[in-house]
Structures are given as C-alpha cells and as structure tokens.
Coordinates of C-alpha atoms and ligand atoms in Angstrom, one line a residue:
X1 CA 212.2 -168.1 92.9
X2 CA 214.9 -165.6 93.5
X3 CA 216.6 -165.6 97.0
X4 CA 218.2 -162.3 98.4
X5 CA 220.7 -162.2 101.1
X6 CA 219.0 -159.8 103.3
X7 CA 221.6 -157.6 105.5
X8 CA 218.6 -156.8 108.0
X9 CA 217.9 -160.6 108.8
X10 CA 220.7 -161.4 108.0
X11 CA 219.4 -164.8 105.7
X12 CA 218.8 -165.4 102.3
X13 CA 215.0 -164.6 101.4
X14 CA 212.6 -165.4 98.8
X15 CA 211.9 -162.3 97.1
X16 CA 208.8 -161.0 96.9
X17 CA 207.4 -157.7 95.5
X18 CA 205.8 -154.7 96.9
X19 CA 203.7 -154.9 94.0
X20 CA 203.4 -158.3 91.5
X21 CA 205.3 -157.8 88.4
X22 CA 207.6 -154.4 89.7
X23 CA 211.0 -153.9 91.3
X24 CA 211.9 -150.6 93.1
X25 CA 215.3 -150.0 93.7
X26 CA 217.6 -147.4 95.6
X27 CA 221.3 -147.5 95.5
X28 CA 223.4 -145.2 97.0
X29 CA 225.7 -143.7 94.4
X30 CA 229.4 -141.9 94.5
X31 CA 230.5 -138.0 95.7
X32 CA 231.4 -136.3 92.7
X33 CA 234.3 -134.3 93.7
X34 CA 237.1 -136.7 92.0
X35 CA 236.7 -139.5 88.7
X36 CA 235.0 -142.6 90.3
X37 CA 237.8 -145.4 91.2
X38 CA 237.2 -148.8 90.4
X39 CA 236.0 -150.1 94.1
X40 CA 232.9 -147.4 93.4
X41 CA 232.4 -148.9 90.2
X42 CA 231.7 -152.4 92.4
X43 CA 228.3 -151.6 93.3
X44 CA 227.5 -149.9 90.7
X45 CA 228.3 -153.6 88.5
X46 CA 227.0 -155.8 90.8
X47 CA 223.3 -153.8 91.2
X48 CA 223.3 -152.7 87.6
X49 CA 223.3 -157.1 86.9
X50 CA 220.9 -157.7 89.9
X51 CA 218.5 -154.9 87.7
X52 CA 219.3 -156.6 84.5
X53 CA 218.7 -160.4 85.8
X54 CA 214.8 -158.6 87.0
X55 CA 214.3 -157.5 83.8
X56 CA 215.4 -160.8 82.2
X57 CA 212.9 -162.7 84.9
X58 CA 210.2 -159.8 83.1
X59 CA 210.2 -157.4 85.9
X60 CA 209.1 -153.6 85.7
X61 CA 212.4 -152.3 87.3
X62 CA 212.7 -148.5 88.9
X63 CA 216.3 -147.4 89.1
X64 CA 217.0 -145.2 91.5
X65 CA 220.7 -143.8 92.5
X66 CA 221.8 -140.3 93.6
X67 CA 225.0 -138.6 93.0
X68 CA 225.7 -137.0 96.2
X69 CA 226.9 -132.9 95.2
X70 CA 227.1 -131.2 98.6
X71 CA 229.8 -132.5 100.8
X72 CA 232.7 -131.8 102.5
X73 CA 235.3 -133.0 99.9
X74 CA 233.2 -131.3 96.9
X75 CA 234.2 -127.9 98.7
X76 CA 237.8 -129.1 99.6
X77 CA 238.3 -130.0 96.1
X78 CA 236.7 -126.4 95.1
X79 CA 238.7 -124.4 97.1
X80 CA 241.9 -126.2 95.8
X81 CA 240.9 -126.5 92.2
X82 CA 239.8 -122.6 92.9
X83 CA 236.6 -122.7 91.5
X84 CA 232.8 -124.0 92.5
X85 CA 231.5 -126.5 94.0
X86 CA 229.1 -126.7 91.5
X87 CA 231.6 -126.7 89.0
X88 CA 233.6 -129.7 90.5
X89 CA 230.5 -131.6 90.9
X90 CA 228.7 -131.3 87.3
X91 CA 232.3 -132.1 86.4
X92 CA 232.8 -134.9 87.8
X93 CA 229.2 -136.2 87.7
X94 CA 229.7 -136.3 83.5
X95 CA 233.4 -138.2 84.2
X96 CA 231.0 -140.5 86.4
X97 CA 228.9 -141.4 83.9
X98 CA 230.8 -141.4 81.0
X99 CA 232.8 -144.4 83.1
X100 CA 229.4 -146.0 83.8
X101 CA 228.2 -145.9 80.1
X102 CA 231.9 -148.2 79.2
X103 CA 231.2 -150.3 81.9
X104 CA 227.8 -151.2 80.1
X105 CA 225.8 -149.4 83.2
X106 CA 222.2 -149.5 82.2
X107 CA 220.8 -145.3 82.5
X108 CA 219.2 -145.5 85.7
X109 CA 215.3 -144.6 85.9
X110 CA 216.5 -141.3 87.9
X111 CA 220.2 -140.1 89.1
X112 CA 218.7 -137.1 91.3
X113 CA 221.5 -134.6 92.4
X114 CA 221.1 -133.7 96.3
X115 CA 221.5 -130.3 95.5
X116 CA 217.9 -130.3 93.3
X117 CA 215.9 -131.9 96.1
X118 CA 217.0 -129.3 99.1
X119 CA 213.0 -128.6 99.8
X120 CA 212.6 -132.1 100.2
X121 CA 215.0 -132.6 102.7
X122 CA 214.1 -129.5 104.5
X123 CA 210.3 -131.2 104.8
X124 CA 211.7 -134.2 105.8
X125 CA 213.7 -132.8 108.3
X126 CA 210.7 -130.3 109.9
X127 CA 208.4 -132.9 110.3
X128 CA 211.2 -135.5 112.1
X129 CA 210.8 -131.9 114.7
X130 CA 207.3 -131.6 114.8
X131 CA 207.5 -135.6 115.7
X132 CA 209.9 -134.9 118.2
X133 CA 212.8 -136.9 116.6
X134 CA 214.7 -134.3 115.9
X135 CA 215.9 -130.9 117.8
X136 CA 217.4 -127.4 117.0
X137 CA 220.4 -125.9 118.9
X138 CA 221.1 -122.3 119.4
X139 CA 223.3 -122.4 116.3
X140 CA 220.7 -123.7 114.0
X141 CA 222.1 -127.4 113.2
X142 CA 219.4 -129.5 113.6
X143 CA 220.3 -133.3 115.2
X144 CA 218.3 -136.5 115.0
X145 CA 217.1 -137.8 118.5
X146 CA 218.8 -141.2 118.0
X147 CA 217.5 -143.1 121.0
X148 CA 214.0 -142.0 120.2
X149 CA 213.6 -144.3 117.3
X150 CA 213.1 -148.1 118.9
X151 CA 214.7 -150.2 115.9
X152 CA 218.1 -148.0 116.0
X153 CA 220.9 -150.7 115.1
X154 CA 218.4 -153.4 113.8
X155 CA 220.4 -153.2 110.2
X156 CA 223.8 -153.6 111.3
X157 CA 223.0 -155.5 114.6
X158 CA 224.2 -153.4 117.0
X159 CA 222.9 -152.6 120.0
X160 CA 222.5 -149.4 121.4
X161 CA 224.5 -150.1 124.4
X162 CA 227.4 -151.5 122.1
X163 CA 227.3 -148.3 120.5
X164 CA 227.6 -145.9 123.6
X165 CA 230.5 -147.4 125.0
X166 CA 232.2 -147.4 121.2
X167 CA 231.5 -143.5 121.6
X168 CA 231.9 -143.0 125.1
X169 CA 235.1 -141.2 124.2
X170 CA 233.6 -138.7 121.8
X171 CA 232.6 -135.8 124.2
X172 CA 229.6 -134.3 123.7
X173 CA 231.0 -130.4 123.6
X174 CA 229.4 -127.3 124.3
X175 CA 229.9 -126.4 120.4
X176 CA 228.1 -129.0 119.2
X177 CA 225.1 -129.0 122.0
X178 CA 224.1 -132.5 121.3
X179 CA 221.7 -134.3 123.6
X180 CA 223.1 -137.8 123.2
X181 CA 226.6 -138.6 121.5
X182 CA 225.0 -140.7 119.3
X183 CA 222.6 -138.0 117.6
X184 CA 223.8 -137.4 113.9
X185 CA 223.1 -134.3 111.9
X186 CA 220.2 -133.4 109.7
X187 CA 221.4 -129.9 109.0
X188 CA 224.0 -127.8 109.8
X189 CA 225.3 -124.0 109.5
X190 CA 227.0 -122.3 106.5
X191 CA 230.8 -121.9 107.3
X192 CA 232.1 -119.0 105.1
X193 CA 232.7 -119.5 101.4
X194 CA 230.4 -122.6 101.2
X195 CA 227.6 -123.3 99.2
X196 CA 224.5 -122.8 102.0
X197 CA 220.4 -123.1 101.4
X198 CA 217.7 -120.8 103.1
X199 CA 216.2 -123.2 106.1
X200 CA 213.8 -122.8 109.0
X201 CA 216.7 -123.0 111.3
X202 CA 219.8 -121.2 110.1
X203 CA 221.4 -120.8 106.2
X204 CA 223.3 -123.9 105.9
X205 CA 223.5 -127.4 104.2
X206 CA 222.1 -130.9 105.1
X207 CA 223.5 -133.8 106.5
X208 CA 224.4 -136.7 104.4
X209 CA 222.0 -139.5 105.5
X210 CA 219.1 -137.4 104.8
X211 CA 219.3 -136.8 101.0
X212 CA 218.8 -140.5 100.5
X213 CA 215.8 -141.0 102.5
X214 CA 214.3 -138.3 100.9
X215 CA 215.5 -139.1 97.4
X216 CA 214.2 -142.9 97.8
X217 CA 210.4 -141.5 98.9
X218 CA 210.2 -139.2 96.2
X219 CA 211.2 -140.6 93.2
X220 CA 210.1 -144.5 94.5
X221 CA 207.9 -144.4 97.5
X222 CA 207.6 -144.7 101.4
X223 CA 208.2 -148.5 101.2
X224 CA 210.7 -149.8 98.7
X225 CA 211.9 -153.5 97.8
X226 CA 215.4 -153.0 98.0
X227 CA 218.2 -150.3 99.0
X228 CA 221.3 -151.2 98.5
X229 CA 225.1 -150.2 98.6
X230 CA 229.0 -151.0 99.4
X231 CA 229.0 -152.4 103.2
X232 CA 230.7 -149.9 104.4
X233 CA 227.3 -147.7 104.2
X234 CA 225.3 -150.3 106.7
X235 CA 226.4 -148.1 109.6
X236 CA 226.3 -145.1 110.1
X237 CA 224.5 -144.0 106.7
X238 CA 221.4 -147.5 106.0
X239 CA 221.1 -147.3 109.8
X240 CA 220.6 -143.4 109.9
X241 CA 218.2 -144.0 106.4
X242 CA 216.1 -146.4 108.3
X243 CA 215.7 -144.2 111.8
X244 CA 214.9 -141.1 109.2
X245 CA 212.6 -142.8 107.0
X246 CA 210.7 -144.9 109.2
X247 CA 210.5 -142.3 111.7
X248 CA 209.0 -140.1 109.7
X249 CA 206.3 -142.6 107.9
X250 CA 206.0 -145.0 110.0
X251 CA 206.6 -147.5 107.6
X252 CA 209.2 -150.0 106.4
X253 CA 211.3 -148.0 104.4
X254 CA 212.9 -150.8 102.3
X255 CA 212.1 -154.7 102.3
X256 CA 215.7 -156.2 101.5
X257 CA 218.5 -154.5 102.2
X258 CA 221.8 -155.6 99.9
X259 CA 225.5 -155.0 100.3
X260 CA 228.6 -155.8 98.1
X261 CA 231.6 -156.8 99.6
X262 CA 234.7 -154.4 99.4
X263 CA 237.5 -154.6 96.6
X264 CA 240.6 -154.6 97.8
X265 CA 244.0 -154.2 96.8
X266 CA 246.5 -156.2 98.9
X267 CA 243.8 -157.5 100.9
X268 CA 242.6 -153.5 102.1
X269 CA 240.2 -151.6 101.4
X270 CA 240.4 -149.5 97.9
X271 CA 239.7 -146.1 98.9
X272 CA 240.2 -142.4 97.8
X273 CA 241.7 -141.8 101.6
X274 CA 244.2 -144.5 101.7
X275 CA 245.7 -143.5 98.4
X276 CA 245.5 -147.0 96.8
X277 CA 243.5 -146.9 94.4
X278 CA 242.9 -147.2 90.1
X279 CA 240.5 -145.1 88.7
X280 CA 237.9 -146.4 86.2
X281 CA 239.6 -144.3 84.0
X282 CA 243.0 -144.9 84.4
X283 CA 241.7 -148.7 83.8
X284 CA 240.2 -147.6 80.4
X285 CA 243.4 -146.8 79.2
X286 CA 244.4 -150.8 79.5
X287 CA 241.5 -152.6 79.1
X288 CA 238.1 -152.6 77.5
X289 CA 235.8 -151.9 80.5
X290 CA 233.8 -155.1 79.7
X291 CA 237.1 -156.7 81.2
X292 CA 236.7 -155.2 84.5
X293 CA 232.8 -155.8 84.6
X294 CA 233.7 -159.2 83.7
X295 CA 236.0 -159.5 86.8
X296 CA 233.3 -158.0 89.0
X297 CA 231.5 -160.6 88.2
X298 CA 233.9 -163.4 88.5
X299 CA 233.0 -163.2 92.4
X300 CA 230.0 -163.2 94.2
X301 CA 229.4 -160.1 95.3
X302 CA 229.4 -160.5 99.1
X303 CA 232.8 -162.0 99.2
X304 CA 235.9 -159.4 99.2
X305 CA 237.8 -159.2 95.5
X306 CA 241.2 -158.9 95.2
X307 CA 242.3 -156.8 92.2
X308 CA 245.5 -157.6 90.6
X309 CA 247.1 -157.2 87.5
X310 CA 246.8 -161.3 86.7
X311 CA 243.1 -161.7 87.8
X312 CA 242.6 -158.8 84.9
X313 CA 244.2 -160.5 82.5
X314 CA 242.3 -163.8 83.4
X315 CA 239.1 -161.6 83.1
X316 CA 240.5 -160.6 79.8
X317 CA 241.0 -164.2 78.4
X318 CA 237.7 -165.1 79.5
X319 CA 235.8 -162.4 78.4
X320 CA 237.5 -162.8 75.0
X321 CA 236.6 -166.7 74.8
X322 CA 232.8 -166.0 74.8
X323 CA 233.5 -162.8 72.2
X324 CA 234.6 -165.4 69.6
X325 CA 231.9 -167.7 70.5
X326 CA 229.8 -164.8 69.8
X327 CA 231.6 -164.0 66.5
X328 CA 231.8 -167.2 65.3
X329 CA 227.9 -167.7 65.6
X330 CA 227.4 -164.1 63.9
X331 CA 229.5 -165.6 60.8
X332 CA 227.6 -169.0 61.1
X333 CA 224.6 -167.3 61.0
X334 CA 225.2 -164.8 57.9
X335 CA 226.6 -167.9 56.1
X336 CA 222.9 -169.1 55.5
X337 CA 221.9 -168.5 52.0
X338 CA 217.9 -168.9 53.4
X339 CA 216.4 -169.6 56.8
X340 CA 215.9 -173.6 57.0
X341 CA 214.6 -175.4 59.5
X342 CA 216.0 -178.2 61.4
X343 CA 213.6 -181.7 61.8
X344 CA 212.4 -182.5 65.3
X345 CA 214.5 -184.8 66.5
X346 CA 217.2 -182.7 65.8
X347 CA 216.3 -179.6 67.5
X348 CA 215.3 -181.8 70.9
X349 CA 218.3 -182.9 71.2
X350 CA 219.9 -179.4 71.3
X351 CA 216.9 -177.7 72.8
X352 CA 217.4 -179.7 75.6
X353 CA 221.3 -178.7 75.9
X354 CA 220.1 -174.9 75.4
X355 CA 217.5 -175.1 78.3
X356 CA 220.1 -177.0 80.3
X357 CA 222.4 -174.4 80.3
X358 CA 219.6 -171.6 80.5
X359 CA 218.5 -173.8 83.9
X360 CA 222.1 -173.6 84.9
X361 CA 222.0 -170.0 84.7
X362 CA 218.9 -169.2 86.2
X363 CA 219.9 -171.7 89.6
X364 CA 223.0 -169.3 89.9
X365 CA 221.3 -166.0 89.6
X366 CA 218.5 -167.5 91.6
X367 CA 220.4 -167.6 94.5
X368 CA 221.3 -164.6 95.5
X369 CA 223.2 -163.4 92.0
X370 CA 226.1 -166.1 92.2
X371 CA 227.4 -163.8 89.0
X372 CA 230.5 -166.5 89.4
X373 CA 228.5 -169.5 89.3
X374 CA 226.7 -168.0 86.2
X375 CA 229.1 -167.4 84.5
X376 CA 230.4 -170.6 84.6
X377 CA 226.9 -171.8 83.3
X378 CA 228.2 -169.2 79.9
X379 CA 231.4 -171.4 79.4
X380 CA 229.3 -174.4 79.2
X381 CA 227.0 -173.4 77.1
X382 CA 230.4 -171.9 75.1
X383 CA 232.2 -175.1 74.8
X384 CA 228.8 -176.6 74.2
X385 CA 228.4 -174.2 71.0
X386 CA 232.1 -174.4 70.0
X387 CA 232.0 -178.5 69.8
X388 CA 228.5 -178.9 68.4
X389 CA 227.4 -175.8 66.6
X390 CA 228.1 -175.2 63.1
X391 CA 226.8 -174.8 59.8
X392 CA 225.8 -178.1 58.9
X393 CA 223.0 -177.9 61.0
X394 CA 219.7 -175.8 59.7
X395 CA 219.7 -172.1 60.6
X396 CA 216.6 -171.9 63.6
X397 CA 218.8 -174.1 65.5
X398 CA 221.7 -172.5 65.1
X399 CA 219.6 -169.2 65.7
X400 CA 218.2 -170.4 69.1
X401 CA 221.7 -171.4 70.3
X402 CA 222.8 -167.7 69.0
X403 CA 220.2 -165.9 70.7
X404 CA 220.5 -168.0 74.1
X405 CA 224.4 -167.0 74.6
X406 CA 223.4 -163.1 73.7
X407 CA 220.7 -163.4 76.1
X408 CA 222.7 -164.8 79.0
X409 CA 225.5 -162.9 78.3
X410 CA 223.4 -159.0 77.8
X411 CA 222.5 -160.2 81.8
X412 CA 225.5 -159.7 82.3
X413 CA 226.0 -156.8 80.4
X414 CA 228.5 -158.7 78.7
X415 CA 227.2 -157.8 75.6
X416 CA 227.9 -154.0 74.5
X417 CA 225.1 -152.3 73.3
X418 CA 226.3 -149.0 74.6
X419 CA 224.0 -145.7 75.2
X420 CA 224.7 -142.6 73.1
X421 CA 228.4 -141.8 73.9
X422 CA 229.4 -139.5 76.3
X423 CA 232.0 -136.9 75.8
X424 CA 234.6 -135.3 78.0
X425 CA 233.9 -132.7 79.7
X426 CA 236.7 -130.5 78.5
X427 CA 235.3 -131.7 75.0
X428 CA 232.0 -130.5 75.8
X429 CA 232.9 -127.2 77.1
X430 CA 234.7 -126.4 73.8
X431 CA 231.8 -127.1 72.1
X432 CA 229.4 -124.9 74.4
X433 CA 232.5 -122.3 73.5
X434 CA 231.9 -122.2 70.3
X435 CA 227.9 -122.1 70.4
X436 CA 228.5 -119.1 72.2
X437 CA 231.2 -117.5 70.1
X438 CA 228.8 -118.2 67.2
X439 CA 225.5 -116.7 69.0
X440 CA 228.2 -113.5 69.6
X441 CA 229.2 -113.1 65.7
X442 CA 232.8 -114.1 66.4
X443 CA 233.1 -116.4 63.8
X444 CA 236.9 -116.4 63.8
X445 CA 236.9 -117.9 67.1
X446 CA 233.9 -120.3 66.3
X447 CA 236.2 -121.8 63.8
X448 CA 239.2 -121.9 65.0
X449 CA 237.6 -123.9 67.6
X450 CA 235.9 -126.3 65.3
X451 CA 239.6 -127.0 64.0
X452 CA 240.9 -127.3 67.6
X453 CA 238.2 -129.9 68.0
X454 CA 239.0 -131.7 64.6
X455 CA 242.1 -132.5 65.5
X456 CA 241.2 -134.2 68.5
X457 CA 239.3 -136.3 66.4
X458 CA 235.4 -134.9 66.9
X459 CA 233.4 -133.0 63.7
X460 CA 230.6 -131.0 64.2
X461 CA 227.5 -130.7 62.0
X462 CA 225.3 -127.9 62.5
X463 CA 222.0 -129.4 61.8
X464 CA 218.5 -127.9 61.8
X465 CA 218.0 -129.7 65.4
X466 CA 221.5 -127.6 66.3
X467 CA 225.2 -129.0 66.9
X468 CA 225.8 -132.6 66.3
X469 CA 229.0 -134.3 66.6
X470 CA 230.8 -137.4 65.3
X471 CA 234.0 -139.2 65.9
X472 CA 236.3 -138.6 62.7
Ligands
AMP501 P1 231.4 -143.1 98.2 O1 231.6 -142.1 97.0 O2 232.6 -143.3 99.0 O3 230.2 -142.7 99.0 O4 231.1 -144.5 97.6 C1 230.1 -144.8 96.6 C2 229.8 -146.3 96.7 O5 231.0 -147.1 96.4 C3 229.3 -146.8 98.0 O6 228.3 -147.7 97.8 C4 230.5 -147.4 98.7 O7 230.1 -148.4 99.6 C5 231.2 -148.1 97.5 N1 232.6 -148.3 97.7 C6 233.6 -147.5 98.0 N2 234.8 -148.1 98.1 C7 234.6 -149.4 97.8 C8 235.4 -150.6 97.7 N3 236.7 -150.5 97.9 N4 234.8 -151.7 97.4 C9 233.5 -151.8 97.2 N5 232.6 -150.8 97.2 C10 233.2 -149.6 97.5
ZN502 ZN1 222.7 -143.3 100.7

C-alpha cells in the first residue's frame, strides 16, 4: 500500500486510484524566460521518482506538466534581450529540457505550452461568467468572485477571514474595479508591445492560475489523482486551481495534493529574485547531473535541503559507490563463459537477502517516497553484493542480484538511460541556418557552416530522412 502525504488533509493517505491500475498526474512546471536553477529542478526530481516508483509498482502513469510561456518576466526578459517573447520562451523551454534530459527526467506524457491552449482558457473562463463566479469590468479584465466558491482556503487552511485582514491593506482602487480584494485575475488587458489574444472581453492575456486548470482537464480529466508542486504554489496558485476547477465542474479537481519542501541555500529560499541561486547548468559544468539527482534524493522531499558544496560531494561519493557496484556486477557477469545455474539451497539463501532488501525498499517508498530511507535500502543491498557476490557462484544468481540493484536504482533514476540528446539551442539554430542556406542554393554559406559546427565538435549527415547529427 502506498501512503501519500496529502497537503489538503493534511495526513498521510492510502492511495487509491481514480481508476484501478492508472495514475494521472499534473505538476506545475517552470517560466521559461531564464535556464531553470536547481531549486526548480526539485520538483521536477522528486515527482519524476514518485512517477517512476508507480510504474515500478505496474501503474499506467499520465505525465502531465506545463511550461508556463506568457508572463510578466517572459516579456521583461524580451524587451531587455530585445527580441520576442516567443523567442525567449522556445529558448528557454529547449535549455529546460535539455537540463531535465541530464538529470534523467522521464519525457513527460504532455508538456503543453500556455500559449497553445488560449481557447481553452478563454472557455474556461466564460463559463466561470455564465456561473456567476467570475465578472467583467469596464476595462475588460475579467476577476474570479473569490467568496463565491465555499471551499476557498481548504488547501492551505486558511480561512477566509484570515485572509481579509492579511489584505486589508491592499486597497481595492478605482483602476482595478475589483469587487472584493481577494478576487484574482482570469484575464487581463493588452499593455502596448505585449503579446495579447482576441477575447470576449478585451485583447489581452490570461491570468496565471488559470492555464493549469485548464491544462489538467484537457490533457487528464475533470478529476485527477494527484497535482503537485514546490510549496510555495499552495497559495495563491493550488488554491486559485481548486476554486477554478471545481467551480466550473463541480467536481473534485484532484484527489492528493503533493508539495516538496524548498531548497535552500543558507537556510533561504533559492530563488531567481533573491539572486542566490545555481543554475542546473552552471551545476553541469561540475558534476554529472546524476550527482545532484542523487542529493535530491538524499532527503525526503517535504523536509527543506540545504545545498552546499560538501553535501555535493557526499552525493558524489555515494553515487559513485553504487556505480562500481554496478560495474563490478557488469564484469562479473560477462566473465561467464555459459549461463549456469546455481542449486536450490544456494539461491534461497540469497533470494532471501535480494527480497530483503527489495522489501526494504518498497517500506521506504511506500511511505510517502522516503527517497532517503530508500536509498539507504541500495547501500545494503551494495555492501550485500560487494561482500557476497562474485564469480564463484553460478551466473542466474549473480544475474538476479544484478538485475535487483539496476531495478532499484532506475527508480531512482539512478541509472542513465538517457533519451535522445538534446542540443543547444545556439547549436540548433546553426543547423536550421544551414538547411535554409542549402534550400536557397548558397552553398558557400551551407558549408562554411557545417565547418563552424565541426569544430565545436557536431557532424552532420544528410540522410534520405534529412539532417542528422553526431557528436565527433
Ligand atoms: P517557477 O518557475 O518559479 O514557477 O517554479 C517552478 C517550480 O519550481 C514550482 O513548482 C516551484 O514551487 C518550484 N521551486 C521554485 N523554487 C524552489 C526552491 N528553492 N525549492 C524547491 N522548489 C522550488
Ligand atoms: Zn500550476
């Protein structure tokens, strides 16, 4: 049975599926208008091993998360960089998951880009009006009627009284023609120079909260079994989510709800605004990104994790302890001249150890992914291997042993089987360059940028089924 610490009840809960055998999953992913630093890459760990440890257990999992491409800093960072917003974000959303594919990210089922689900969120929005949950002021932004919805404040347990008196110094102003100071947008006017949508109620853009409810429905359904995200998202943006959603269905809109603690540095908050910060890429450049997973992992995820310098390279002995287990069992194995097999008593005995450990494991990830707790259940079964694995024993023994530590450890997504590569984007662009010098006849230019790109180490090979490319 696998427990879930549930935000909303705020207990640990037995999991059980909308629907036997399937897992649907929302969780809320970055703003692409910078590379991705390593306290986004938190969630993004931690849900990625909660998916895995489904699929393990022989779940159907649906992988939902959004890269959010419309937003305040997309255009800040547009205007400075002078150029799009579109360019910043498609950009930056390539960065993003180049970073994800070295930290062993499973491709999620769907990454759907706010921008592409506009109509959805216009819907959305419209029928939260004809509901009467939502209004339209003489400027066009459209707010949500916050007291209307009954369960507003059941995910972070606030209380709408609590909340008033938080805002009682926010005045509700003339340009902003709220109702109540605690109504959030759905949709607001263009300003000049910004990207802006045809709407009902003026040009303009949509709120934040709102792509993810309507993201969530479409690609997973009205009611989903988990949503999930850094904790800093249970209010304003899961609490907004739930009035939106359930609102508008009148349904549950998710099951569990799960949050990861924050990663600090110094004991504060990692974050773009406070300036202290690593990005995933700048960690590349130091470690393997298995490292960094690795120290993800080394907490459980609803405690705060202090990055430092020494916990990495802890992270980086430990990770490298089970990569020679690993290598060590691969030469073990390719030792065997045939495949022998070991005589019952034997392979008990160690069966029992194997399934020890497995059980180990499982208890940890059971409750409530204790990721620290199972990896600790991987140095056992290590140190098990290292003192009482070794050739002299017949191969299907050694095998199972093998096959148990790859097993445990791909849960973790310890184990690198990495998707196709992903390039840089600069590296990319040169390579859409020269398609395009090539489709234009300038051949001088096509080659001289398949030299530029040789030297930084990538061949092409115009095949039949167009450009490929290799590392050189
Ligand atoms: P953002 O791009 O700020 O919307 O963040 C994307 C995701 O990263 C959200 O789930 C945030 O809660 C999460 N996040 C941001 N900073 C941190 C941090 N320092 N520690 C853990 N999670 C974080
Ligand atoms: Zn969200």
């Amino acid at each position: 049975m696998i427990e879930i610490y549930n935000t909303l009840t705020k207990q640990k809960e037995e999991f059980k599926p909308i629907e036997e055998g399937k897992v649907t999953m929302y969780v809320c992913g970055p703003t692409v208008y910078n590379f991705i630093h390593i306290g986004n890459a938190r969630p993004m760990i931690v849900f990625d091993t909660v998916r895995r440890y489904f699929l393990y257990k022989g779940y159907d999992v649906s992988y939902v998360s959004n890269f959010t491409d419309v937003d305040d800093k997309i255009i800040k960072a547009a205007i400075e960089g002078n150029t799009t917003s579109t360019e910043v974000s498609e950009r930056f959303i390539k960065e993003c998951l180049k970073d994800m594919n070295g930290m062993n990210i499973m491709k999620a089922t769907k990454n759907p880009k706010a921008t592409e689900e506009i109509d959805g969120m216009i819907d959305m929005i419209q029928t939260l009006i004809d509901k009467g949950y939502a209004y339209v002021v003489s400027d066009g932004t459209v707010y949500y009627r916050t007291k209307k919805f009954e369960g507003y404040g059941k995910l972070s347990h606030k209380n709408i009284e609590d909340l008033e008196g938080g805002h009682r110094d926010i005045k509700v102003t003339g340009a902003d023609q709220k109702e109540d100071e605690l109504d959030f947008v759905l949709w607001k006017p263009k300003k000049e120079g910004e990207p802006f949508w045809k709407s009902p109620w003026c040009d303009g853009r949509p709120g934040w909260h709102i792509e993810c409810s309507v993201m969530s429905k479409k690609y997973l359904g009205t009611t989903i079994d988990i949503h999930a995200g850094g904790e800093d998202l249970v209010f304003p943006h899961h609490e907004n989510e739930i009035a939106q959603s359930e609102a508008c269905s009148g349904h549950t809109f998710a099951n569990y709800w799960m949050h990861n603690a924050f990663l600090n540095i110094n004991n504060k908050k990692m974050s773009k605004s406070l300036g202290n910060f690593f990005t995933v890429r700048e960690i590349s450049e130091k470690f393997d990104l298995a490292v960094l997973r690795f120290f993800m992992l080394s907490a459980h995820y609803r405690n705060p994790l202090n990055f430092s310098a020494e916990l990495m390279e802890s992270a980086k002995n430990g990770l490298e302890r089970i990569r020679n287990c690993e290598e060590r069992m691969k030469d073990i194995l390719s030792s065997y001249d045939e495949e022998t097999t070991s005589t019952n008593e034997e392979k008990i005995d160690i069966q029992e150890k194997l399934f020890g450990f497995r059980e180990e494991f499982e208890n940890a990830m059971n409750d409530d992914f204790n990721t620290a707790d199972a990896l600790s259940a991987v140095f056992n079964l290590v140190s098990f291997i290292n003192s009482n694995i070794n050739s002299d024993l017949a191969y299907d023994i050694v095998k199972e042993a093998n096959d148990e530590l790859l097993e445990l450890t791909n849960v973790l997504g310890l184990r690198v089987e990495r998707e196709e590569e992903v390039l840089d984007s600069d590296i990319e662009k040169l390579i859409e360059d020269r398609q395009n010098a090539r489709k234009n006849k300038d051949f001088a230019k096509a080659d001289e940028i398949r030299d530029k790109l040789k030297n930084m180490g990538i061949e092409l090979l115009d095949t039949r089924e167009g450009v490929k490319w290799k590392r050189i």
